[in-house]
mmCIF file of C-alpha atoms in Angstrom:
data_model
loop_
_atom_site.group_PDB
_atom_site.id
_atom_site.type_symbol
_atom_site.label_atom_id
_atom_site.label_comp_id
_atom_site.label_asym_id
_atom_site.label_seq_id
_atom_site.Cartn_x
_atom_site.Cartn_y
_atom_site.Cartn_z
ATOM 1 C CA UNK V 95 -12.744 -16.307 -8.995
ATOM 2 C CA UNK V 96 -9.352 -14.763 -10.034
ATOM 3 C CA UNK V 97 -5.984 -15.478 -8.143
ATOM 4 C CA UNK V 98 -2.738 -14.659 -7.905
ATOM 5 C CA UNK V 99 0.119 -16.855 -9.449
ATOM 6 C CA UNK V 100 2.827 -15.126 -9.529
ATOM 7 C CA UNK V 101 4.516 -12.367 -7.363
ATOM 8 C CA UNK V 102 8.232 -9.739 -8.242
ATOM 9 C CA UNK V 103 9.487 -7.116 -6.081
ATOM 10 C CA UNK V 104 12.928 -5.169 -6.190
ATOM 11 C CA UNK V 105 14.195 -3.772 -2.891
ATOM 12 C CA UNK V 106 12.628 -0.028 -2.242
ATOM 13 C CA UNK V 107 15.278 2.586 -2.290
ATOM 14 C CA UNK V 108 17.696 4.705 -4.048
ATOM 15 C CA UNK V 109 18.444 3.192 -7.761
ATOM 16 C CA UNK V 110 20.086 6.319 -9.188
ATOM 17 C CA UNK V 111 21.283 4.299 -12.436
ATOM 18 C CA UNK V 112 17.798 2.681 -13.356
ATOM 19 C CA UNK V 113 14.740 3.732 -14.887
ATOM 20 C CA UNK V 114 11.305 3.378 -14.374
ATOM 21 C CA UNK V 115 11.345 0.669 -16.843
ATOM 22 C CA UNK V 116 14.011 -1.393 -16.425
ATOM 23 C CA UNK V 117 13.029 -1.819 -12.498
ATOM 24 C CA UNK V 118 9.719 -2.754 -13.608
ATOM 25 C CA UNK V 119 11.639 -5.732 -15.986
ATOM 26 C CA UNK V 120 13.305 -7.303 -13.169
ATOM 27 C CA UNK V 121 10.067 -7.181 -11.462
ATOM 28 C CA UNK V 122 8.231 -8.899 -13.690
ATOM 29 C CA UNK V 123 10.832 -11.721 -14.709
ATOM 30 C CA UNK V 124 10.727 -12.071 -10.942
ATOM 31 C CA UNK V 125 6.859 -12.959 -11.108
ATOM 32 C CA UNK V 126 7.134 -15.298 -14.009
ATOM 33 C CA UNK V 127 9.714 -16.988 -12.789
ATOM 34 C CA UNK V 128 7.181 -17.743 -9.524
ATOM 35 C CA UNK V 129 4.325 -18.420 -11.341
ATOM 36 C CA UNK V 130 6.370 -20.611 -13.801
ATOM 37 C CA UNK V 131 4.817 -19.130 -16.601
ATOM 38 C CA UNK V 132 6.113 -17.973 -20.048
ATOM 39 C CA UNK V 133 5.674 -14.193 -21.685
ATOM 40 C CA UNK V 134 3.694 -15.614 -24.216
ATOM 41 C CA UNK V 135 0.819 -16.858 -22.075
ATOM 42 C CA UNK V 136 0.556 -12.881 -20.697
ATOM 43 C CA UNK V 137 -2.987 -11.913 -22.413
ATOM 44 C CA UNK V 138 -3.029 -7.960 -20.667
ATOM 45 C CA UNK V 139 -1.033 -5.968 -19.121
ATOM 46 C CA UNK V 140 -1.124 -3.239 -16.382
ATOM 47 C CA UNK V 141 1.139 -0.603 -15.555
ATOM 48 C CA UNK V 142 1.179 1.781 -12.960
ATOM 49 C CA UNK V 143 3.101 5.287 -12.875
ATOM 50 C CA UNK V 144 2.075 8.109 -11.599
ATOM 51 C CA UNK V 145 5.309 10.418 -11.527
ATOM 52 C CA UNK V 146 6.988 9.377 -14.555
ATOM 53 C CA UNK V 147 4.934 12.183 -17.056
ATOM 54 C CA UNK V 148 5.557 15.099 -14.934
ATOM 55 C CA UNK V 149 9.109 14.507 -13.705
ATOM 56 C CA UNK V 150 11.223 12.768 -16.956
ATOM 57 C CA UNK V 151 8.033 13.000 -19.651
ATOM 58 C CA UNK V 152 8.020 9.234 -19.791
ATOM 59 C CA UNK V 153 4.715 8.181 -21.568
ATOM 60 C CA UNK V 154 2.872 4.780 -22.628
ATOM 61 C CA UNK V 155 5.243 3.460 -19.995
ATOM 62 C CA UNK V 156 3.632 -0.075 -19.941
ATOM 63 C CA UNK V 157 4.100 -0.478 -23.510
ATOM 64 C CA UNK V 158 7.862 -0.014 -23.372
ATOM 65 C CA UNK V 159 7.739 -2.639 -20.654
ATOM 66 C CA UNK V 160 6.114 -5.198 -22.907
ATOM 67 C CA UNK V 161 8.034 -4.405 -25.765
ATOM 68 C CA UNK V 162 11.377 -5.145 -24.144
ATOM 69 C CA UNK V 163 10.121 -7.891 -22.582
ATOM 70 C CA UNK V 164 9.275 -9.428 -26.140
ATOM 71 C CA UNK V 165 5.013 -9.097 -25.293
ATOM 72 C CA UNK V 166 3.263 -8.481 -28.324
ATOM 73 C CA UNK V 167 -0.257 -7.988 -29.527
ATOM 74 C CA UNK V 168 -2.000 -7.512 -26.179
ATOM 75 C CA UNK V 169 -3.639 -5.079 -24.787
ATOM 76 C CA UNK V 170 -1.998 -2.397 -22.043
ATOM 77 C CA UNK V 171 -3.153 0.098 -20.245
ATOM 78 C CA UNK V 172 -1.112 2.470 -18.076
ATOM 79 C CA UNK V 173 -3.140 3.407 -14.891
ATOM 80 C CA UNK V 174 -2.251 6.875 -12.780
ATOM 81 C CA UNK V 175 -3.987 7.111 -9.804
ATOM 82 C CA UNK V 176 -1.676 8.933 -7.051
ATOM 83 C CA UNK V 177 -0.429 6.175 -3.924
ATOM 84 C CA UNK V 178 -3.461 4.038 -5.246
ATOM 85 C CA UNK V 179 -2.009 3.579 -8.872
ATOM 86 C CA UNK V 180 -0.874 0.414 -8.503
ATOM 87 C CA UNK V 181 -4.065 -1.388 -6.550
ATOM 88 C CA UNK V 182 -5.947 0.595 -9.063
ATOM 89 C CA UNK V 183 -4.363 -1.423 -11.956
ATOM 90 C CA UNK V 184 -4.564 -4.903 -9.629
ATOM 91 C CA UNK V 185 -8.156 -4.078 -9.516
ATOM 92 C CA UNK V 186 -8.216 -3.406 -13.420
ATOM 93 C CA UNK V 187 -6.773 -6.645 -14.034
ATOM 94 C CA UNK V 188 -9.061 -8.585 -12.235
ATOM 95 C CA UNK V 189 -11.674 -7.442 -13.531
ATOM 96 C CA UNK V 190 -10.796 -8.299 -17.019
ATOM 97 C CA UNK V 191 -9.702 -11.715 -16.142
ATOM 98 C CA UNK V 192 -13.321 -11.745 -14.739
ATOM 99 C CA UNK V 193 -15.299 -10.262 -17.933
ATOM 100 C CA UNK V 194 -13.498 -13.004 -19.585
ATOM 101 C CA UNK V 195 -10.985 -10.544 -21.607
ATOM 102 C CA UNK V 196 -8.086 -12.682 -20.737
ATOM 103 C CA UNK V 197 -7.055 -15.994 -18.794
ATOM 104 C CA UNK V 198 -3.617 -14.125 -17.283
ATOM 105 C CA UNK V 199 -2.730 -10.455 -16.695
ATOM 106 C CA UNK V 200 0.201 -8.505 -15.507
ATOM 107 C CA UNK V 201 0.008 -5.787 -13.242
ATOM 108 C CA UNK V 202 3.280 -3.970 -12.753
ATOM 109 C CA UNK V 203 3.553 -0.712 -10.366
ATOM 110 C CA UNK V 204 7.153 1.007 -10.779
ATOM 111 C CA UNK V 205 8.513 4.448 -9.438
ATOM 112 C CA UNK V 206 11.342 6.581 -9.447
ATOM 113 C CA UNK V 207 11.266 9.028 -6.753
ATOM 114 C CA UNK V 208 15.335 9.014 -5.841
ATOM 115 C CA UNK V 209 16.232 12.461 -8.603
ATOM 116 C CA UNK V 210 17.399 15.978 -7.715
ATOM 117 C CA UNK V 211 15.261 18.824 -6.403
ATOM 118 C CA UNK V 212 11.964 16.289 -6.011
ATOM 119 C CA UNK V 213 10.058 18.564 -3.183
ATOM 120 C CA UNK V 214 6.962 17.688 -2.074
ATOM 121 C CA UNK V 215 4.409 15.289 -3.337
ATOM 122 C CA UNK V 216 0.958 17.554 -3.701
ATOM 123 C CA UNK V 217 -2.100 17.510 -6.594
ATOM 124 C CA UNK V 218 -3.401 20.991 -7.358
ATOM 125 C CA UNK V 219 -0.267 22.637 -6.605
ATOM 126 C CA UNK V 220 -1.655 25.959 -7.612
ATOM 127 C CA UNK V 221 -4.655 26.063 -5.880
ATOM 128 C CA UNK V 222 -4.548 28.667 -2.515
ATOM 129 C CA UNK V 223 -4.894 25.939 0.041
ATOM 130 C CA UNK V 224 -1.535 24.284 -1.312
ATOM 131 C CA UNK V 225 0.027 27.822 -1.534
ATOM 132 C CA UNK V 226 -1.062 28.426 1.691
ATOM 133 C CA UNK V 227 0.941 25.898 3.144
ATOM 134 C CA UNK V 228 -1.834 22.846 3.416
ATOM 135 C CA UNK V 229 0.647 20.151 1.837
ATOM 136 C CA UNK V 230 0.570 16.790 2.576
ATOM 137 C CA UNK V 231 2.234 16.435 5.975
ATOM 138 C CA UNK V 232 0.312 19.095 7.380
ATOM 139 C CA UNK V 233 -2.763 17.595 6.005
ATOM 140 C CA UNK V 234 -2.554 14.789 8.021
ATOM 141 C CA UNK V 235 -0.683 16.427 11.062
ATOM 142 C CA UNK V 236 -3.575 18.366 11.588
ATOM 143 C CA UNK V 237 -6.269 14.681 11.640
ATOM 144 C CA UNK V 238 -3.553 13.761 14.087
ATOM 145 C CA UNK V 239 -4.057 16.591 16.422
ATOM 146 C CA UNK V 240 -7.670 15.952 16.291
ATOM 147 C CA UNK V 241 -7.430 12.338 17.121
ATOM 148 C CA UNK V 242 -5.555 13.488 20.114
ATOM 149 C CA UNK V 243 -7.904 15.762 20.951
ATOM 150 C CA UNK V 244 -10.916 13.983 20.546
ATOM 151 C CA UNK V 245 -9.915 10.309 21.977
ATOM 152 C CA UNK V 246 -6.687 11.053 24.078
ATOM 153 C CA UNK V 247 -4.436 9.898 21.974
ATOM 154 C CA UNK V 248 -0.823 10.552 22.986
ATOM 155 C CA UNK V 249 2.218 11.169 21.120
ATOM 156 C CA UNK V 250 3.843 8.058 22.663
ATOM 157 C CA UNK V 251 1.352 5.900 20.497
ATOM 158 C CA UNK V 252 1.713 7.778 17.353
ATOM 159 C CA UNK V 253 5.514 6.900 18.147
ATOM 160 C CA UNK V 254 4.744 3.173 18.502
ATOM 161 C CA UNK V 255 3.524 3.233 15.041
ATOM 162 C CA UNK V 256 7.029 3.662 13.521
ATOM 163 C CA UNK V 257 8.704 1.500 16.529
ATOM 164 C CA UNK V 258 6.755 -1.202 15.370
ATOM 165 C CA UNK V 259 7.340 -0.556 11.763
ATOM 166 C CA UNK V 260 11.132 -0.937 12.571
ATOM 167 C CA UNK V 261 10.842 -4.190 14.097
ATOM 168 C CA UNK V 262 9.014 -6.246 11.796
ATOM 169 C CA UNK V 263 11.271 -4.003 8.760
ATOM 170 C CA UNK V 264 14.322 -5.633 10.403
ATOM 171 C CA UNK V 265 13.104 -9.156 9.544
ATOM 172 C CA UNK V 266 12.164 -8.196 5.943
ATOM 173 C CA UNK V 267 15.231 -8.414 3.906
ATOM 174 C CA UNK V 268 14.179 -5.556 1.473
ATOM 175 C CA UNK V 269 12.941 -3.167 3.807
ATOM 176 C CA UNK V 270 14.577 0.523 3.362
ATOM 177 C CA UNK V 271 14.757 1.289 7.166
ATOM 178 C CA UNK V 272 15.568 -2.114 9.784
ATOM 179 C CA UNK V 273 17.252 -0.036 12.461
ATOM 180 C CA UNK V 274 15.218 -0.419 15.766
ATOM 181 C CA UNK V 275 13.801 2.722 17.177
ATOM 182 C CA UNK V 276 12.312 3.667 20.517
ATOM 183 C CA UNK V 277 9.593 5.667 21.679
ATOM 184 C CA UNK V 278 12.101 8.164 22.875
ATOM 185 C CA UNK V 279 13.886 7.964 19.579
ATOM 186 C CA UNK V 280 11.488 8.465 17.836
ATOM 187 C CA UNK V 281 9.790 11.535 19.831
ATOM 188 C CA UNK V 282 13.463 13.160 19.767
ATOM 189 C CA UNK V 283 14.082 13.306 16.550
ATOM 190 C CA UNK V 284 13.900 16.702 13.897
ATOM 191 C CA UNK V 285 9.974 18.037 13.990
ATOM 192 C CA UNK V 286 8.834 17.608 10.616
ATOM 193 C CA UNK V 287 4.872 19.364 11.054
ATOM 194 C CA UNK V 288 3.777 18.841 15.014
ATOM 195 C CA UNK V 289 2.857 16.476 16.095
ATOM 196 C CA UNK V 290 5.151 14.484 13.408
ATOM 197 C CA UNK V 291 8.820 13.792 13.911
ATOM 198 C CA UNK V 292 10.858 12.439 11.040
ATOM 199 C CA UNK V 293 10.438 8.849 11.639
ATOM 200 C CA UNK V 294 6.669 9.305 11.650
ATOM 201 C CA UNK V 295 6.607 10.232 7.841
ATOM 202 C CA UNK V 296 7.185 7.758 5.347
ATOM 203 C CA UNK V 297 10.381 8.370 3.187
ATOM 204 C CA UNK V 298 10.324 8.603 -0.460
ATOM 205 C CA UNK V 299 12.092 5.456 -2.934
ATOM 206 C CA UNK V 300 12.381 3.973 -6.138
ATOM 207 C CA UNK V 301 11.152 0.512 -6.503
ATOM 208 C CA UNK V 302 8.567 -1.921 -8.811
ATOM 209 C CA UNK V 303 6.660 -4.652 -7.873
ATOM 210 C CA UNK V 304 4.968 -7.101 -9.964
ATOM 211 C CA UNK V 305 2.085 -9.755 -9.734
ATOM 212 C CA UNK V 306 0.514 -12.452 -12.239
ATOM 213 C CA UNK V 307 -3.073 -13.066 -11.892
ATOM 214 C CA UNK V 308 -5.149 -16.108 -13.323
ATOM 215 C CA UNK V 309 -8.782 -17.353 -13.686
ATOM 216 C CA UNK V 310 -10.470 -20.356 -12.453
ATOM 217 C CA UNK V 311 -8.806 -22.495 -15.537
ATOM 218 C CA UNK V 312 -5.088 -21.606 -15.276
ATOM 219 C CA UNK V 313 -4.731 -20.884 -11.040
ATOM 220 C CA UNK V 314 -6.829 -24.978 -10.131
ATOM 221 C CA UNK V 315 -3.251 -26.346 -12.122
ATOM 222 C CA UNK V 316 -1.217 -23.978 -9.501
ATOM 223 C CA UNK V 317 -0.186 -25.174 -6.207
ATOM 224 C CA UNK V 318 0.552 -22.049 -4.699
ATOM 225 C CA UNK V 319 -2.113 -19.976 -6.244
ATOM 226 C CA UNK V 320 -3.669 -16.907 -3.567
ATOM 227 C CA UNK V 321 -7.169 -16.080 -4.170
ATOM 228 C CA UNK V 322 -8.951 -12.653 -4.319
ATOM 229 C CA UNK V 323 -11.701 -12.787 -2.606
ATOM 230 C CA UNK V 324 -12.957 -9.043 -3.151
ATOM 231 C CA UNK V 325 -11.300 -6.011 -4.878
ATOM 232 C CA UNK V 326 -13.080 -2.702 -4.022
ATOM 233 C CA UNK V 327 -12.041 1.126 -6.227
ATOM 234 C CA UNK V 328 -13.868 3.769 -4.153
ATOM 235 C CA UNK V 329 -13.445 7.781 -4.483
ATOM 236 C CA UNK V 330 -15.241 10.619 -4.010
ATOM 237 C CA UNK V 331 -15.850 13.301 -0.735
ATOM 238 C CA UNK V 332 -16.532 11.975 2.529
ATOM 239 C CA UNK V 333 -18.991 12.884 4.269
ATOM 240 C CA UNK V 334 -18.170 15.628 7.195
ATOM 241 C CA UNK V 335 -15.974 17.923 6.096
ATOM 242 C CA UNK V 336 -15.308 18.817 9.407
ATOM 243 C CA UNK V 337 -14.972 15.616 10.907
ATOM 244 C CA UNK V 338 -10.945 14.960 10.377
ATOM 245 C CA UNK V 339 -10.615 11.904 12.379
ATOM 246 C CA UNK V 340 -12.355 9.510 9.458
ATOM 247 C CA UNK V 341 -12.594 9.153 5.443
ATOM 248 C CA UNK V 342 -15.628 8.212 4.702
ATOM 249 C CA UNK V 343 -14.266 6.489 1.611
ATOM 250 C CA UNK V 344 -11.946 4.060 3.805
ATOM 251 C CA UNK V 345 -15.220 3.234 5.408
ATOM 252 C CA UNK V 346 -17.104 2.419 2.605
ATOM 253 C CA UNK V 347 -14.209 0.637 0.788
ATOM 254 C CA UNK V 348 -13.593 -1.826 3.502
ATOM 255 C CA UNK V 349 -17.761 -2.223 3.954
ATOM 256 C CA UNK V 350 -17.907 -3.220 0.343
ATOM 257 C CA UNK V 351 -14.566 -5.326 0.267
ATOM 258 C CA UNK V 352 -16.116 -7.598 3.538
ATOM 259 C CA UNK V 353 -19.014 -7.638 2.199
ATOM 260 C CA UNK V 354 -18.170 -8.959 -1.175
ATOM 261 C CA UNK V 355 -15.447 -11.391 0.157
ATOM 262 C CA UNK V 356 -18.234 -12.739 2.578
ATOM 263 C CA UNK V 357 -16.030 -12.193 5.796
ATOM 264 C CA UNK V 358 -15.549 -9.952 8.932
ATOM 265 C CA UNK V 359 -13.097 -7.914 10.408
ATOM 266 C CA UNK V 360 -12.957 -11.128 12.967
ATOM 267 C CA UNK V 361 -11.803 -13.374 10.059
ATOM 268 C CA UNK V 362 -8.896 -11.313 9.288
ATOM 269 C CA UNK V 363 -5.246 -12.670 10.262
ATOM 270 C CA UNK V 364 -3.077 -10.080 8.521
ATOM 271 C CA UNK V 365 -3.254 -6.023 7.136
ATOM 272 C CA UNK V 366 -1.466 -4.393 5.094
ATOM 273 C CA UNK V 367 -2.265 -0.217 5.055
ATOM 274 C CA UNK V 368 -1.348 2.826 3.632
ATOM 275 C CA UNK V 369 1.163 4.261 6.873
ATOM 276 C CA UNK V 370 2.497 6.708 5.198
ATOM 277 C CA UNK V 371 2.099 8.917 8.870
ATOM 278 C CA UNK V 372 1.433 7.468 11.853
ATOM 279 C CA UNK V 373 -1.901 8.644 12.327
ATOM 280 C CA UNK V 374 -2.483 7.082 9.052
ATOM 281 C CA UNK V 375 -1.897 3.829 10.217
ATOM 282 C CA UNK V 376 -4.294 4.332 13.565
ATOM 283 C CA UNK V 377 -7.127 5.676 11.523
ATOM 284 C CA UNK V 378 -7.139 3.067 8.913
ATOM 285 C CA UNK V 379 -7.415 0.442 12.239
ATOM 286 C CA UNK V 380 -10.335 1.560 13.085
ATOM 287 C CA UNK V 381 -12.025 1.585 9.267
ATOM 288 C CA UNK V 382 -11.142 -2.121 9.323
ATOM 289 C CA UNK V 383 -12.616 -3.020 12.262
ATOM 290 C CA UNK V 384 -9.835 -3.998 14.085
ATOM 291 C CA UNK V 385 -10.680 -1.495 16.931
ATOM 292 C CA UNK V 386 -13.215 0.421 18.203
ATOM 293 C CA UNK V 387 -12.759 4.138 16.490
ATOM 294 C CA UNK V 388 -10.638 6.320 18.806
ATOM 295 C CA UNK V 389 -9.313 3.091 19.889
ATOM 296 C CA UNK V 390 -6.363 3.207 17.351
ATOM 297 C CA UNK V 391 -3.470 4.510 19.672
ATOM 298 C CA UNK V 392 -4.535 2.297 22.300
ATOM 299 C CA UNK V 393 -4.633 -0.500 19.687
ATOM 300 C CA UNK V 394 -0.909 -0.454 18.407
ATOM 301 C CA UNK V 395 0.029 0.857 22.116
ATOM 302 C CA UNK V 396 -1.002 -2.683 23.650
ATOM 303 C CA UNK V 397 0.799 -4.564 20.638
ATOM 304 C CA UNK V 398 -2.165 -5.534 18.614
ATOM 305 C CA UNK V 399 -0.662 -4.678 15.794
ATOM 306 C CA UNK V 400 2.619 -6.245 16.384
ATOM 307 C CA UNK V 401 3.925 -9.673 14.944
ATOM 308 C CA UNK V 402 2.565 -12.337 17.472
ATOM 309 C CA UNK V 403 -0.448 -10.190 18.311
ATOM 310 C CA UNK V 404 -4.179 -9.614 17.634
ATOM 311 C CA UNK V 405 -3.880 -8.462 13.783
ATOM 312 C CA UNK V 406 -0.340 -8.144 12.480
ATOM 313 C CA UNK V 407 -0.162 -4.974 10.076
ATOM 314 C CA UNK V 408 2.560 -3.942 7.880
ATOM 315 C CA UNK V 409 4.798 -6.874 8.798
ATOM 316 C CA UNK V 410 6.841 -5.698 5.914
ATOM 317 C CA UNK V 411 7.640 -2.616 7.700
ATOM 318 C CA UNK V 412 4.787 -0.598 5.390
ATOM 319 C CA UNK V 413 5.448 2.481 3.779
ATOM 320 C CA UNK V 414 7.058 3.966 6.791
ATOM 321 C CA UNK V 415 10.472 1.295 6.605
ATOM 322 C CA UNK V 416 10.164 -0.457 3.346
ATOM 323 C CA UNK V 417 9.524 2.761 1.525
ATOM 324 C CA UNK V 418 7.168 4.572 -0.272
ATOM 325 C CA UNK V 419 7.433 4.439 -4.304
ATOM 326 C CA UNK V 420 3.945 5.633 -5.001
ATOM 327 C CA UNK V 421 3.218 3.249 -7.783
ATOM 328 C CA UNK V 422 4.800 0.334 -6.580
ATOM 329 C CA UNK V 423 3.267 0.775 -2.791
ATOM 330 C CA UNK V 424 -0.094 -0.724 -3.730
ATOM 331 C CA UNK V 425 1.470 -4.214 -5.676
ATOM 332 C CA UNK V 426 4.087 -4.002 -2.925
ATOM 333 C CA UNK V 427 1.369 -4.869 -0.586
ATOM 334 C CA UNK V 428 -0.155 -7.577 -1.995
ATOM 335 C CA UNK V 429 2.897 -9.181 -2.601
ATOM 336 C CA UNK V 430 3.755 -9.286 1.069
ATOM 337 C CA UNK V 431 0.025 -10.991 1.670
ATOM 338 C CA UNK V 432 0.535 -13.618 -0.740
ATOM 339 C CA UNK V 433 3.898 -14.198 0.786
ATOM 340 C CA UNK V 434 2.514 -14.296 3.853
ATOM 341 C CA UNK V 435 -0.363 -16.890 3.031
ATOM 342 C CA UNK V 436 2.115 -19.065 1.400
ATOM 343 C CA UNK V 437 3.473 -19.186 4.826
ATOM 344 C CA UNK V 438 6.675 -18.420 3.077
ATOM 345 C CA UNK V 439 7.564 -14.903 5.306
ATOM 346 C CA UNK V 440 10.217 -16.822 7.215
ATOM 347 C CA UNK V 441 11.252 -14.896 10.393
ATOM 348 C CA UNK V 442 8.723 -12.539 9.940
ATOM 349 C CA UNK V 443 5.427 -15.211 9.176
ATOM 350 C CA UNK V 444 2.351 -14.904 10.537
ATOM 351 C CA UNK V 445 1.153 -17.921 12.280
ATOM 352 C CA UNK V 446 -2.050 -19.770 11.098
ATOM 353 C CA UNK V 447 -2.232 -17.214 8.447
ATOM 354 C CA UNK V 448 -5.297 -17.699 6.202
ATOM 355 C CA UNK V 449 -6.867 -14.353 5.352
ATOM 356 C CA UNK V 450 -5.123 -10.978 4.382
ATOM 357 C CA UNK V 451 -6.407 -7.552 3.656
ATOM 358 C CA UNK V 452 -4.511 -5.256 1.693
ATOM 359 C CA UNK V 453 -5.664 -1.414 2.075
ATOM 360 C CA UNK V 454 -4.477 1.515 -0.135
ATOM 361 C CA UNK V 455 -5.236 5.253 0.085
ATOM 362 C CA UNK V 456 -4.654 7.830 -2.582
ATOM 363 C CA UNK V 457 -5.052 11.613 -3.170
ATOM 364 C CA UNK V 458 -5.471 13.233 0.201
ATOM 365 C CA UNK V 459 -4.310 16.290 0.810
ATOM 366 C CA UNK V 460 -6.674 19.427 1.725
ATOM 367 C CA UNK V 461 -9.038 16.412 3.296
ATOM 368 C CA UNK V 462 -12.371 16.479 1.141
ATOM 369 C CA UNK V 463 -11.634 13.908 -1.887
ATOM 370 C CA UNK V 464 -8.867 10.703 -1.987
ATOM 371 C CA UNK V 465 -8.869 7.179 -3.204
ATOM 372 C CA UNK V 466 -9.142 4.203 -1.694
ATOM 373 C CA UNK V 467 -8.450 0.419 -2.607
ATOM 374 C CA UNK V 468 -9.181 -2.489 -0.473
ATOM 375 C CA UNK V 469 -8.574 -6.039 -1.446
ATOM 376 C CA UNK V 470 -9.389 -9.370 0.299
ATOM 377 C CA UNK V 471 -6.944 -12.258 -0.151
ATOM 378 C CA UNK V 472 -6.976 -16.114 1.253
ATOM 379 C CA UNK V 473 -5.083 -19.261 0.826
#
């Protein structure tokens, strides 16, 4: 089995005088400090960017991170793979730890997103759909407006998403966005695609986030060590085209992920998904089992999903407060679970918190092909 040792993370937000690499420095100094590890004993390394090519030319990004950082004669490999880029390379590195390529790897996700003129996020940018107007919000605006059709769901529940992503980002000291929102705040504030309002859609940042994992040899002499119980890559169509209120690929990732990890939605204490709209959020209950399906707005409605109820998600305030840095998202989660299952979350811990799923989504915009990662952690 592979675990984690050692976990970095900058605050999520507007850096306008640092680059891509030297966030992703103080993010891994961070980890190695925790794991109480040296450079030296790094064998691989991992680096995720996904924006840096197209928007400043940066290339070989994870080699200009080891460089400075004094790493030499290793192997890295810089990983692109939209919002899932940085679970992609956390599932990279475990697997080589696993193949027995190396006893320690470092998987660093950093993004700038914070420049001039950005626009919207969308892959195939000249293809008709896109130029038609099917972007990203309106892709999932329009699985929202089925769910509502289809199961009821109201626009008061697709609000409670980002009310309860304010209250558990005001007890996360590195959250972008900790000021408390109502349902009526949220529902009168600017339209952004209908049913959507501003709050609802997850705000770009600049951040990097860091993590050390370790086999069997190096984690048994760590007394805080987190292990991964399964790590699931899945991608492809789904299977309806015309059925917008599931991806079949979140289905099948989080199948495989319980499957290998030998546990049930029932086991689960803690998630942390991919919000990056509301409706993203209730879907991706339902492909984890932690409702019924078209149970989702009823789900976060009752307070399931809240701190202190059935299954906490996104206790660190998820993409829609702490910020969305598309690289970084996917390390960023995992580094809340192992937080978490340290039982070192403070105000905002989970109580008897033994088993975490992390969930990331990637690549979804006209609704037939995306990413998704899935990883099972426990103490």
């Amino acid at each position: 089995m592979v675990s984690i040792i050692g976990t970095g993370i900058i605050p999520f937000g507007r850096h306008l005088e640092r680059s891509i690499v030297s966030m992703a420095i103080e993010a891994t100094r961070r980890a190695l400090d925790d794991a109480a590890i040296t450079r030296d004993q790094i064998g691989a390394c991992y680096f995720a960017n996904a924006l840096g090519s197209s928007l400043f030319g940066d290339t070989t990004l994870g080699q200009n991170l080891t460089s400075a950082m004094g790493m030499v004669d290793l192997p890295v490999v810089n990983v692109e793979n939209a919002c899932t880029s940085g679970s992609t390379a956390f599932y990279l590195a475990r697997n080589a730890i696993l193949a027995g390529e190396c006893d320690i790897a470092l998987v660093v996700g950093s993004e700038k997103m914070c420049v001039p003129d950005f626009g919207l996020i969308n892959s195939g940018a000249t293809e008709l759909d896109t130029l038609l107007g099917m972007v990203t919000p309106a892709g999932f605006a329009l699985r929202a407006k089925r769910h509502m059709h289809e199961f009821g769901t109201t626009p008061e529940q697709l609000a409670a998403v980002t009310v309860k992503s304010r209250q558990h980002a005001s007890l996360n000291p590195i959250a972008q966005f900790t000021k408390p929102e109502t349902t009526e705040s949220v529902l009168a504030s600017p339209m952004i695609v209908d049913p959507f309002t501003r709050p609802q859609c997850c705000p770009i940042a600049d951040g990097a986030a860091a993590l050390i994992l370790a086999g069997d040899r190096v984690a048994a002499q760590m007394d805080r060590a987190i292990a991964i119980r399964s790590a699931v890559l899945t991608s492809g169509r789904y299977e309806n085209p015309a059925d917008l209120t599931r991806w079949h690929t979140d289905y099948a990732s989080v199948a495989l992920a319980y499957e290998k990890a030998g546990t049930t939605p029932e086991d689960v204490d803690i998630v942390e998904c991919h919000d990056a709209f509301s409706i993203a959020e209730i879907l991706h209950y339902e492909a984890l089992g932690l409702c019924e399906r078209g149970e989702g707005g009823r789900f976060v409605e009752r307070g399931d999903a809240s701190l202190g109820g059935k299954v906490p998600v996104n206790v660190s305030g998820g993409l829609l407060s702490r910020g969305h840095p598309i690289s970084a998202t996917g390390v960023a989660q995992i580094v809340e679970l192992v937080t978490q299952l340290r039982q070192e979350a403070g105000d905002r811990q989970v109580e008897d918190c033994n088993l975490g799923v992390a969930h990331c989504m990637g690549g979804d915009k006209k609704g037939d092909t995306k990413s998704c990662t899935v990883a099972v952690l426990s103490r």
